[in-house]
């Protein structure tokens, strides 16, 4: 079953003796549903990763970094997970995120989605959907609404969208949310 | 081109099929 896009899985493991880009590794690419599941069943669950590791699933040809020219004007919807959320909840959220991406669940806004990332951090894990344009209110809000709805996130849980241009100059936690849901 | 949209249910069924 062919996917509309070919998706690349990236793995990041922070090692301070190397430059940031050197810690980012392309794992594999999937362009069918079967490839995707083969990939998913061969990698560690996100909850098993050590702190300061990331996974990212991005459309082929786009690197999961702000510096990629196609991400410069973009942004992300960020979901911060409380530390007390259990591992199974983290894995569930990440898998649901992946399924929304490969299934192109964002309908006409799917073209505006670049990919998604999960960051495992001691302070609290985070997942985010990256979008093409941070300023396109309709597109950003639609993506955020669908993301939250499909992931079954509580309506009380606050998610925020940030422009990469803002997170590049401030620490992530201080970056201003352009839209909040 | 043709839109290929898969819902969650279909994707999960593919996972479980041999």
PDB file of N, CA and C in Angstrom, chain A residues 2-99:
ATOM      1  N   UNK A   2       0.961   1.934  -1.133  1.00  0.00           N
ATOM      2  CA  UNK A   2       1.874   3.081  -1.226  1.00  0.00           C
ATOM      3  C   UNK A   2       1.422   4.258  -0.360  1.00  0.00           C
ATOM      4  N   UNK A   3       2.388   4.939   0.187  1.00  0.00           N
ATOM      5  CA  UNK A   3       2.094   6.169   0.931  1.00  0.00           C
ATOM      6  C   UNK A   3       2.143   7.328  -0.058  1.00  0.00           C
ATOM      7  N   UNK A   4       1.452   8.396   0.284  1.00  0.00           N
ATOM      8  CA  UNK A   4       1.469   9.562  -0.601  1.00  0.00           C
ATOM      9  C   UNK A   4       2.878  10.165  -0.640  1.00  0.00           C
ATOM     10  N   UNK A   5       3.534  10.177   0.497  1.00  0.00           N
ATOM     11  CA  UNK A   5       4.895  10.704   0.592  1.00  0.00           C
ATOM     12  C   UNK A   5       5.848   9.614   1.041  1.00  0.00           C
ATOM     13  N   UNK A   6       7.117   9.787   0.699  1.00  0.00           N
ATOM     14  CA  UNK A   6       8.139   8.935   1.309  1.00  0.00           C
ATOM     15  C   UNK A   6       8.575   9.658   2.587  1.00  0.00           C
ATOM     16  N   UNK A   7       8.668   8.884   3.686  1.00  0.00           N
ATOM     17  CA  UNK A   7       8.991   9.474   4.993  1.00  0.00           C
ATOM     18  C   UNK A   7      10.343   8.957   5.482  1.00  0.00           C
ATOM     19  N   UNK A   8      11.124   9.862   6.049  1.00  0.00           N
ATOM     20  CA  UNK A   8      12.447   9.498   6.557  1.00  0.00           C
ATOM     21  C   UNK A   8      12.433   9.553   8.080  1.00  0.00           C
ATOM     22  N   UNK A   9      12.929   8.490   8.693  1.00  0.00           N
ATOM     23  CA  UNK A   9      13.045   8.464  10.149  1.00  0.00           C
ATOM     24  C   UNK A   9      14.468   8.874  10.532  1.00  0.00           C
ATOM     25  N   UNK A  10      14.565   9.819  11.452  1.00  0.00           N
ATOM     26  CA  UNK A  10      15.849  10.317  11.949  1.00  0.00           C
ATOM     27  C   UNK A  10      15.969  10.006  13.430  1.00  0.00           C
ATOM     28  N   UNK A  11      17.209   9.785  13.842  1.00  0.00           N
ATOM     29  CA  UNK A  11      17.486   9.546  15.264  1.00  0.00           C
ATOM     30  C   UNK A  11      18.580  10.518  15.695  1.00  0.00           C
ATOM     31  N   UNK A  12      18.354  11.139  16.832  1.00  0.00           N
ATOM     32  CA  UNK A  12      19.339  12.081  17.365  1.00  0.00           C
ATOM     33  C   UNK A  12      19.753  11.629  18.754  1.00  0.00           C
ATOM     34  N   UNK A  13      21.052  11.556  18.990  1.00  0.00           N
ATOM     35  CA  UNK A  13      21.544  11.240  20.332  1.00  0.00           C
ATOM     36  C   UNK A  13      22.576  12.286  20.688  1.00  0.00           C
ATOM     37  N   UNK A  14      22.308  13.004  21.752  1.00  0.00           N
ATOM     38  CA  UNK A  14      23.185  14.120  22.098  1.00  0.00           C
ATOM     39  C   UNK A  14      24.535  13.638  22.623  1.00  0.00           C
ATOM     40  N   UNK A  15      25.591  13.994  21.909  1.00  0.00           N
ATOM     41  CA  UNK A  15      26.945  13.715  22.371  1.00  0.00           C
ATOM     42  C   UNK A  15      27.706  15.022  22.191  1.00  0.00           C
ATOM     43  N   UNK A  16      28.042  15.639  23.321  1.00  0.00           N
ATOM     44  CA  UNK A  16      28.591  16.998  23.264  1.00  0.00           C
ATOM     45  C   UNK A  16      29.965  17.072  22.612  1.00  0.00           C
ATOM     46  N   UNK A  17      30.602  15.924  22.418  1.00  0.00           N
ATOM     47  CA  UNK A  17      31.914  15.978  21.773  1.00  0.00           C
ATOM     48  C   UNK A  17      31.780  16.112  20.251  1.00  0.00           C
ATOM     49  N   UNK A  18      30.567  16.041  19.744  1.00  0.00           N
ATOM     50  CA  UNK A  18      30.335  16.187  18.307  1.00  0.00           C
ATOM     51  C   UNK A  18      29.442  17.403  18.061  1.00  0.00           C
ATOM     52  N   UNK A  19      29.520  17.905  16.832  1.00  0.00           N
ATOM     53  CA  UNK A  19      28.624  19.003  16.446  1.00  0.00           C
ATOM     54  C   UNK A  19      27.193  18.464  16.385  1.00  0.00           C
ATOM     55  N   UNK A  20      26.236  19.355  16.567  1.00  0.00           N
ATOM     56  CA  UNK A  20      24.831  18.956  16.625  1.00  0.00           C
ATOM     57  C   UNK A  20      24.447  18.101  15.409  1.00  0.00           C
ATOM     58  N   UNK A  21      24.806  18.551  14.209  1.00  0.00           N
ATOM     59  CA  UNK A  21      24.406  17.828  12.986  1.00  0.00           C
ATOM     60  C   UNK A  21      25.019  16.434  12.932  1.00  0.00           C
ATOM     61  N   UNK A  22      26.201  16.279  13.554  1.00  0.00           N
ATOM     62  CA  UNK A  22      26.863  14.969  13.507  1.00  0.00           C
ATOM     63  C   UNK A  22      26.175  13.950  14.415  1.00  0.00           C
ATOM     64  N   UNK A  23      25.327  14.437  15.292  1.00  0.00           N
ATOM     65  CA  UNK A  23      24.587  13.533  16.179  1.00  0.00           C
ATOM     66  C   UNK A  23      23.236  13.113  15.591  1.00  0.00           C
ATOM     67  N   UNK A  24      22.942  13.665  14.432  1.00  0.00           N
ATOM     68  CA  UNK A  24      21.660  13.380  13.782  1.00  0.00           C
ATOM     69  C   UNK A  24      21.881  12.326  12.699  1.00  0.00           C
ATOM     70  N   UNK A  25      21.155  11.234  12.790  1.00  0.00           N
ATOM     71  CA  UNK A  25      21.365  10.133  11.848  1.00  0.00           C
ATOM     72  C   UNK A  25      20.069   9.763  11.137  1.00  0.00           C
ATOM     73  N   UNK A  26      20.184   9.570   9.833  1.00  0.00           N
ATOM     74  CA  UNK A  26      19.049   9.064   9.063  1.00  0.00           C
ATOM     75  C   UNK A  26      18.983   7.561   9.291  1.00  0.00           C
ATOM     76  N   UNK A  27      17.856   7.066   9.745  1.00  0.00           N
ATOM     77  CA  UNK A  27      17.728   5.626  10.025  1.00  0.00           C
ATOM     78  C   UNK A  27      17.266   4.887   8.775  1.00  0.00           C
ATOM     79  N   UNK A  28      16.104   5.266   8.270  1.00  0.00           N
ATOM     80  CA  UNK A  28      15.555   4.576   7.096  1.00  0.00           C
ATOM     81  C   UNK A  28      14.421   5.401   6.504  1.00  0.00           C
ATOM     82  N   UNK A  29      14.010   5.013   5.305  1.00  0.00           N
ATOM     83  CA  UNK A  29      12.888   5.700   4.656  1.00  0.00           C
ATOM     84  C   UNK A  29      11.787   4.691   4.357  1.00  0.00           C
ATOM     85  N   UNK A  30      10.552   5.145   4.430  1.00  0.00           N
ATOM     86  CA  UNK A  30       9.409   4.262   4.155  1.00  0.00           C
ATOM     87  C   UNK A  30       8.513   4.912   3.121  1.00  0.00           C
ATOM     88  N   UNK A  31       8.113   4.159   2.101  1.00  0.00           N
ATOM     89  CA  UNK A  31       7.115   4.710   1.188  1.00  0.00           C
ATOM     90  C   UNK A  31       5.931   3.775   0.963  1.00  0.00           C
ATOM     91  N   UNK A  32       5.835   2.747   1.817  1.00  0.00           N
ATOM     92  CA  UNK A  32       4.611   1.936   1.825  1.00  0.00           C
ATOM     93  C   UNK A  32       4.203   1.719   3.288  1.00  0.00           C
ATOM     94  N   UNK A  33       2.948   1.352   3.472  1.00  0.00           N
ATOM     95  CA  UNK A  33       2.463   1.085   4.832  1.00  0.00           C
ATOM     96  C   UNK A  33       3.268  -0.064   5.439  1.00  0.00           C
ATOM     97  N   UNK A  34       3.577  -1.075   4.619  1.00  0.00           N
ATOM     98  CA  UNK A  34       4.301  -2.255   5.107  1.00  0.00           C
ATOM     99  C   UNK A  34       5.732  -1.886   5.533  1.00  0.00           C
ATOM    100  N   UNK A  35       6.385  -1.032   4.748  1.00  0.00           N
ATOM    101  CA  UNK A  35       7.727  -0.547   5.120  1.00  0.00           C
ATOM    102  C   UNK A  35       7.693   0.183   6.455  1.00  0.00           C
ATOM    103  N   UNK A  36       6.658   0.992   6.604  1.00  0.00           N
ATOM    104  CA  UNK A  36       6.542   1.763   7.835  1.00  0.00           C
ATOM    105  C   UNK A  36       6.484   0.826   9.043  1.00  0.00           C
ATOM    106  N   UNK A  37       5.629  -0.204   8.970  1.00  0.00           N
ATOM    107  CA  UNK A  37       5.500  -1.113  10.118  1.00  0.00           C
ATOM    108  C   UNK A  37       6.766  -1.925  10.339  1.00  0.00           C
ATOM    109  N   UNK A  38       7.448  -2.288   9.246  1.00  0.00           N
ATOM    110  CA  UNK A  38       8.715  -3.020   9.401  1.00  0.00           C
ATOM    111  C   UNK A  38       9.703  -2.141  10.160  1.00  0.00           C
ATOM    112  N   UNK A  39       9.761  -0.879   9.785  1.00  0.00           N
ATOM    113  CA  UNK A  39      10.647   0.065  10.456  1.00  0.00           C
ATOM    114  C   UNK A  39      10.253   0.198  11.933  1.00  0.00           C
ATOM    115  N   UNK A  40       8.943   0.411  12.164  1.00  0.00           N
ATOM    116  CA  UNK A  40       8.484   0.665  13.532  1.00  0.00           C
ATOM    117  C   UNK A  40       8.762  -0.523  14.447  1.00  0.00           C
ATOM    118  N   UNK A  41       8.634  -1.733  13.909  1.00  0.00           N
ATOM    119  CA  UNK A  41       8.820  -2.903  14.771  1.00  0.00           C
ATOM    120  C   UNK A  41      10.302  -3.189  15.035  1.00  0.00           C
ATOM    121  N   UNK A  42      11.196  -2.534  14.297  1.00  0.00           N
ATOM    122  CA  UNK A  42      12.622  -2.783  14.490  1.00  0.00           C
ATOM    123  C   UNK A  42      13.330  -1.731  15.343  1.00  0.00           C
ATOM    124  N   UNK A  43      12.638  -0.667  15.657  1.00  0.00           N
ATOM    125  CA  UNK A  43      13.314   0.376  16.454  1.00  0.00           C
ATOM    126  C   UNK A  43      12.820   0.337  17.896  1.00  0.00           C
ATOM    127  N   UNK A  44      13.618   0.921  18.765  1.00  0.00           N
ATOM    128  CA  UNK A  44      13.235   1.029  20.177  1.00  0.00           C
ATOM    129  C   UNK A  44      11.987   1.902  20.305  1.00  0.00           C
ATOM    130  N   UNK A  45      11.151   1.574  21.258  1.00  0.00           N
ATOM    131  CA  UNK A  45      10.043   2.474  21.572  1.00  0.00           C
ATOM    132  C   UNK A  45      10.632   3.778  22.101  1.00  0.00           C
ATOM    133  N   UNK A  46       9.931   4.857  21.885  1.00  0.00           N
ATOM    134  CA  UNK A  46      10.423   6.164  22.342  1.00  0.00           C
ATOM    135  C   UNK A  46      10.674   6.159  23.853  1.00  0.00           C
ATOM    136  N   UNK A  47       9.823   5.454  24.585  1.00  0.00           N
ATOM    137  CA  UNK A  47       9.958   5.434  26.046  1.00  0.00           C
ATOM    138  C   UNK A  47      11.220   4.710  26.508  1.00  0.00           C
ATOM    139  N   UNK A  48      11.835   3.938  25.610  1.00  0.00           N
ATOM    140  CA  UNK A  48      13.053   3.204  25.977  1.00  0.00           C
ATOM    141  C   UNK A  48      14.324   3.995  25.658  1.00  0.00           C
ATOM    142  N   UNK A  49      14.149   5.128  24.977  1.00  0.00           N
ATOM    143  CA  UNK A  49      15.320   5.936  24.624  1.00  0.00           C
ATOM    144  C   UNK A  49      15.858   6.634  25.865  1.00  0.00           C
ATOM    145  N   UNK A  50      17.160   6.907  25.854  1.00  0.00           N
ATOM    146  CA  UNK A  50      17.705   7.622  27.003  1.00  0.00           C
ATOM    147  C   UNK A  50      17.449   9.117  26.827  1.00  0.00           C
ATOM    148  N   UNK A  51      17.627   9.818  27.929  1.00  0.00           N
ATOM    149  CA  UNK A  51      17.351  11.247  27.939  1.00  0.00           C
ATOM    150  C   UNK A  51      18.247  11.967  26.923  1.00  0.00           C
ATOM    151  N   UNK A  52      17.695  13.003  26.328  1.00  0.00           N
ATOM    152  CA  UNK A  52      18.322  13.837  25.285  1.00  0.00           C
ATOM    153  C   UNK A  52      18.452  13.137  23.931  1.00  0.00           C
ATOM    154  N   UNK A  53      17.643  12.098  23.721  1.00  0.00           N
ATOM    155  CA  UNK A  53      17.522  11.508  22.386  1.00  0.00           C
ATOM    156  C   UNK A  53      16.232  12.021  21.726  1.00  0.00           C
ATOM    157  N   UNK A  54      16.236  12.017  20.403  1.00  0.00           N
ATOM    158  CA  UNK A  54      15.034  12.405  19.644  1.00  0.00           C
ATOM    159  C   UNK A  54      14.777  11.390  18.539  1.00  0.00           C
ATOM    160  N   UNK A  55      13.529  11.260  18.183  1.00  0.00           N
ATOM    161  CA  UNK A  55      13.163  10.665  16.896  1.00  0.00           C
ATOM    162  C   UNK A  55      12.498  11.770  16.095  1.00  0.00           C
ATOM    163  N   UNK A  56      12.632  11.698  14.774  1.00  0.00           N
ATOM    164  CA  UNK A  56      11.878  12.612  13.919  1.00  0.00           C
ATOM    165  C   UNK A  56      11.462  11.844  12.677  1.00  0.00           C
ATOM    166  N   UNK A  57      10.233  12.059  12.236  1.00  0.00           N
ATOM    167  CA  UNK A  57       9.774  11.489  10.968  1.00  0.00           C
ATOM    168  C   UNK A  57       9.413  12.666  10.080  1.00  0.00           C
ATOM    169  N   UNK A  58      10.168  12.828   8.998  1.00  0.00           N
ATOM    170  CA  UNK A  58       9.980  13.973   8.105  1.00  0.00           C
ATOM    171  C   UNK A  58       9.807  13.507   6.675  1.00  0.00           C
ATOM    172  N   UNK A  59       9.140  14.358   5.904  1.00  0.00           N
ATOM    173  CA  UNK A  59       9.014  14.050   4.478  1.00  0.00           C
ATOM    174  C   UNK A  59      10.410  13.971   3.879  1.00  0.00           C
ATOM    175  N   UNK A  60      10.583  13.041   2.970  1.00  0.00           N
ATOM    176  CA  UNK A  60      11.892  12.822   2.362  1.00  0.00           C
ATOM    177  C   UNK A  60      12.398  14.118   1.731  1.00  0.00           C
ATOM    178  N   UNK A  61      13.647  14.434   1.989  1.00  0.00           N
ATOM    179  CA  UNK A  61      14.249  15.627   1.391  1.00  0.00           C
ATOM    180  C   UNK A  61      14.248  16.832   2.319  1.00  0.00           C
ATOM    181  N   UNK A  62      13.548  16.721   3.460  1.00  0.00           N
ATOM    182  CA  UNK A  62      13.525  17.830   4.418  1.00  0.00           C
ATOM    183  C   UNK A  62      14.210  17.366   5.697  1.00  0.00           C
ATOM    184  N   UNK A  63      15.223  18.068   6.113  1.00  0.00           N
ATOM    185  CA  UNK A  63      15.928  17.657   7.323  1.00  0.00           C
ATOM    186  C   UNK A  63      15.207  18.198   8.557  1.00  0.00           C
ATOM    187  N   UNK A  64      15.223  17.428   9.644  1.00  0.00           N
ATOM    188  CA  UNK A  64      14.467  17.842  10.836  1.00  0.00           C
ATOM    189  C   UNK A  64      15.209  18.899  11.649  1.00  0.00           C
ATOM    190  N   UNK A  65      15.488  20.014  11.013  1.00  0.00           N
ATOM    191  CA  UNK A  65      16.180  21.092  11.713  1.00  0.00           C
ATOM    192  C   UNK A  65      15.694  22.445  11.188  1.00  0.00           C
ATOM    193  N   UNK A  66      15.751  23.420  12.060  1.00  0.00           N
ATOM    194  CA  UNK A  66      15.277  24.763  11.688  1.00  0.00           C
ATOM    195  C   UNK A  66      16.068  25.319  10.511  1.00  0.00           C
ATOM    196  N   UNK A  67      17.336  24.892  10.417  1.00  0.00           N
ATOM    197  CA  UNK A  67      18.233  25.460   9.411  1.00  0.00           C
ATOM    198  C   UNK A  67      17.891  25.035   7.985  1.00  0.00           C
ATOM    199  N   UNK A  68      17.133  23.946   7.833  1.00  0.00           N
ATOM    200  CA  UNK A  68      16.751  23.538   6.478  1.00  0.00           C
ATOM    201  C   UNK A  68      15.947  24.681   5.858  1.00  0.00           C
ATOM    202  N   UNK A  69      16.305  25.050   4.613  1.00  0.00           N
ATOM    203  CA  UNK A  69      15.673  26.232   4.001  1.00  0.00           C
ATOM    204  C   UNK A  69      14.147  26.092   3.962  1.00  0.00           C
ATOM    205  N   UNK A  70      13.653  24.851   3.861  1.00  0.00           N
ATOM    206  CA  UNK A  70      12.202  24.666   3.788  1.00  0.00           C
ATOM    207  C   UNK A  70      11.523  24.781   5.149  1.00  0.00           C
ATOM    208  N   UNK A  71      12.322  24.906   6.210  1.00  0.00           N
ATOM    209  CA  UNK A  71      11.730  25.069   7.547  1.00  0.00           C
ATOM    210  C   UNK A  71      11.865  26.490   8.073  1.00  0.00           C
ATOM    211  N   UNK A  72      12.604  27.322   7.350  1.00  0.00           N
ATOM    212  CA  UNK A  72      12.935  28.652   7.886  1.00  0.00           C
ATOM    213  C   UNK A  72      11.730  29.489   8.278  1.00  0.00           C
ATOM    214  N   UNK A  73      10.670  29.416   7.465  1.00  0.00           N
ATOM    215  CA  UNK A  73       9.483  30.228   7.770  1.00  0.00           C
ATOM    216  C   UNK A  73       8.452  29.408   8.548  1.00  0.00           C
ATOM    217  N   UNK A  74       8.849  28.209   8.911  1.00  0.00           N
ATOM    218  CA  UNK A  74       7.895  27.297   9.514  1.00  0.00           C
ATOM    219  C   UNK A  74       7.796  27.409  11.027  1.00  0.00           C
ATOM    220  N   UNK A  75       7.025  26.495  11.583  1.00  0.00           N
ATOM    221  CA  UNK A  75       6.838  26.471  13.020  1.00  0.00           C
ATOM    222  C   UNK A  75       6.446  25.077  13.470  1.00  0.00           C
ATOM    223  N   UNK A  76       6.058  24.983  14.714  1.00  0.00           N
ATOM    224  CA  UNK A  76       5.671  23.671  15.224  1.00  0.00           C
ATOM    225  C   UNK A  76       4.576  23.808  16.271  1.00  0.00           C
ATOM    226  N   UNK A  77       3.737  22.762  16.346  1.00  0.00           N
ATOM    227  CA  UNK A  77       2.775  22.628  17.436  1.00  0.00           C
ATOM    228  C   UNK A  77       3.442  21.744  18.474  1.00  0.00           C
ATOM    229  N   UNK A  78       3.556  22.280  19.655  1.00  0.00           N
ATOM    230  CA  UNK A  78       4.305  21.591  20.692  1.00  0.00           C
ATOM    231  C   UNK A  78       3.373  21.034  21.765  1.00  0.00           C
ATOM    232  N   UNK A  79       3.569  19.767  22.095  1.00  0.00           N
ATOM    233  CA  UNK A  79       2.833  19.157  23.206  1.00  0.00           C
ATOM    234  C   UNK A  79       3.867  18.763  24.250  1.00  0.00           C
ATOM    235  N   UNK A  80       3.788  19.396  25.400  1.00  0.00           N
ATOM    236  CA  UNK A  80       4.723  19.069  26.487  1.00  0.00           C
ATOM    237  C   UNK A  80       4.065  18.057  27.396  1.00  0.00           C
ATOM    238  N   UNK A  81       4.767  16.972  27.650  1.00  0.00           N
ATOM    239  CA  UNK A  81       4.179  15.898  28.448  1.00  0.00           C
ATOM    240  C   UNK A  81       4.686  15.982  29.880  1.00  0.00           C
ATOM    241  N   UNK A  82       3.759  15.863  30.789  1.00  0.00           N
ATOM    242  CA  UNK A  82       4.146  15.890  32.196  1.00  0.00           C
ATOM    243  C   UNK A  82       4.972  14.640  32.488  1.00  0.00           C
ATOM    244  N   UNK A  83       5.950  14.763  33.374  1.00  0.00           N
ATOM    245  CA  UNK A  83       6.836  13.643  33.674  1.00  0.00           C
ATOM    246  C   UNK A  83       6.072  12.447  34.249  1.00  0.00           C
ATOM    247  N   UNK A  84       4.951  12.747  34.900  1.00  0.00           N
ATOM    248  CA  UNK A  84       4.213  11.642  35.522  1.00  0.00           C
ATOM    249  C   UNK A  84       3.403  10.838  34.504  1.00  0.00           C
ATOM    250  N   UNK A  85       3.343  11.334  33.237  1.00  0.00           N
ATOM    251  CA  UNK A  85       2.632  10.545  32.228  1.00  0.00           C
ATOM    252  C   UNK A  85       3.438   9.273  31.978  1.00  0.00           C
ATOM    253  N   UNK A  86       2.745   8.174  31.944  1.00  0.00           N
ATOM    254  CA  UNK A  86       3.485   6.912  31.905  1.00  0.00           C
ATOM    255  C   UNK A  86       4.060   6.652  30.516  1.00  0.00           C
ATOM    256  N   UNK A  87       4.982   5.702  30.462  1.00  0.00           N
ATOM    257  CA  UNK A  87       5.663   5.368  29.228  1.00  0.00           C
ATOM    258  C   UNK A  87       4.707   4.953  28.122  1.00  0.00           C
ATOM    259  N   UNK A  88       3.675   4.196  28.519  1.00  0.00           N
ATOM    260  CA  UNK A  88       2.760   3.714  27.480  1.00  0.00           C
ATOM    261  C   UNK A  88       2.028   4.887  26.839  1.00  0.00           C
ATOM    262  N   UNK A  89       1.763   5.933  27.608  1.00  0.00           N
ATOM    263  CA  UNK A  89       1.091   7.109  27.074  1.00  0.00           C
ATOM    264  C   UNK A  89       2.007   7.840  26.088  1.00  0.00           C
ATOM    265  N   UNK A  90       3.272   7.913  26.421  1.00  0.00           N
ATOM    266  CA  UNK A  90       4.249   8.537  25.529  1.00  0.00           C
ATOM    267  C   UNK A  90       4.318   7.767  24.203  1.00  0.00           C
ATOM    268  N   UNK A  91       4.420   6.453  24.296  1.00  0.00           N
ATOM    269  CA  UNK A  91       4.512   5.634  23.084  1.00  0.00           C
ATOM    270  C   UNK A  91       3.229   5.716  22.257  1.00  0.00           C
ATOM    271  N   UNK A  92       2.100   5.769  22.961  1.00  0.00           N
ATOM    272  CA  UNK A  92       0.825   5.876  22.253  1.00  0.00           C
ATOM    273  C   UNK A  92       0.752   7.200  21.482  1.00  0.00           C
ATOM    274  N   UNK A  93       1.110   8.297  22.143  1.00  0.00           N
ATOM    275  CA  UNK A  93       1.057   9.604  21.489  1.00  0.00           C
ATOM    276  C   UNK A  93       1.970   9.672  20.270  1.00  0.00           C
ATOM    277  N   UNK A  94       3.156   9.101  20.411  1.00  0.00           N
ATOM    278  CA  UNK A  94       4.102   9.157  19.297  1.00  0.00           C
ATOM    279  C   UNK A  94       3.608   8.304  18.120  1.00  0.00           C
ATOM    280  N   UNK A  95       3.085   7.101  18.431  1.00  0.00           N
ATOM    281  CA  UNK A  95       2.572   6.262  17.346  1.00  0.00           C
ATOM    282  C   UNK A  95       1.382   6.936  16.661  1.00  0.00           C
ATOM    283  N   UNK A  96       0.483   7.515  17.459  1.00  0.00           N
ATOM    284  CA  UNK A  96      -0.675   8.213  16.862  1.00  0.00           C
ATOM    285  C   UNK A  96      -0.188   9.349  15.965  1.00  0.00           C
ATOM    286  N   UNK A  97       0.844  10.042  16.403  1.00  0.00           N
ATOM    287  CA  UNK A  97       1.401  11.135  15.595  1.00  0.00           C
ATOM    288  C   UNK A  97       1.923  10.594  14.260  1.00  0.00           C
ATOM    289  N   UNK A  98       2.660   9.486  14.334  1.00  0.00           N
ATOM    290  CA  UNK A  98       3.214   8.894  13.111  1.00  0.00           C
ATOM    291  C   UNK A  98       2.103   8.463  12.146  1.00  0.00           C
ATOM    292  N   UNK A  99       1.052   7.867  12.712  1.00  0.00           N
ATOM    293  CA  UNK A  99      -0.041   7.390  11.854  1.00  0.00           C
ATOM    294  C   UNK A  99      -0.753   8.558  11.166  1.00  0.00           C
TER     295      UNK A  99
END
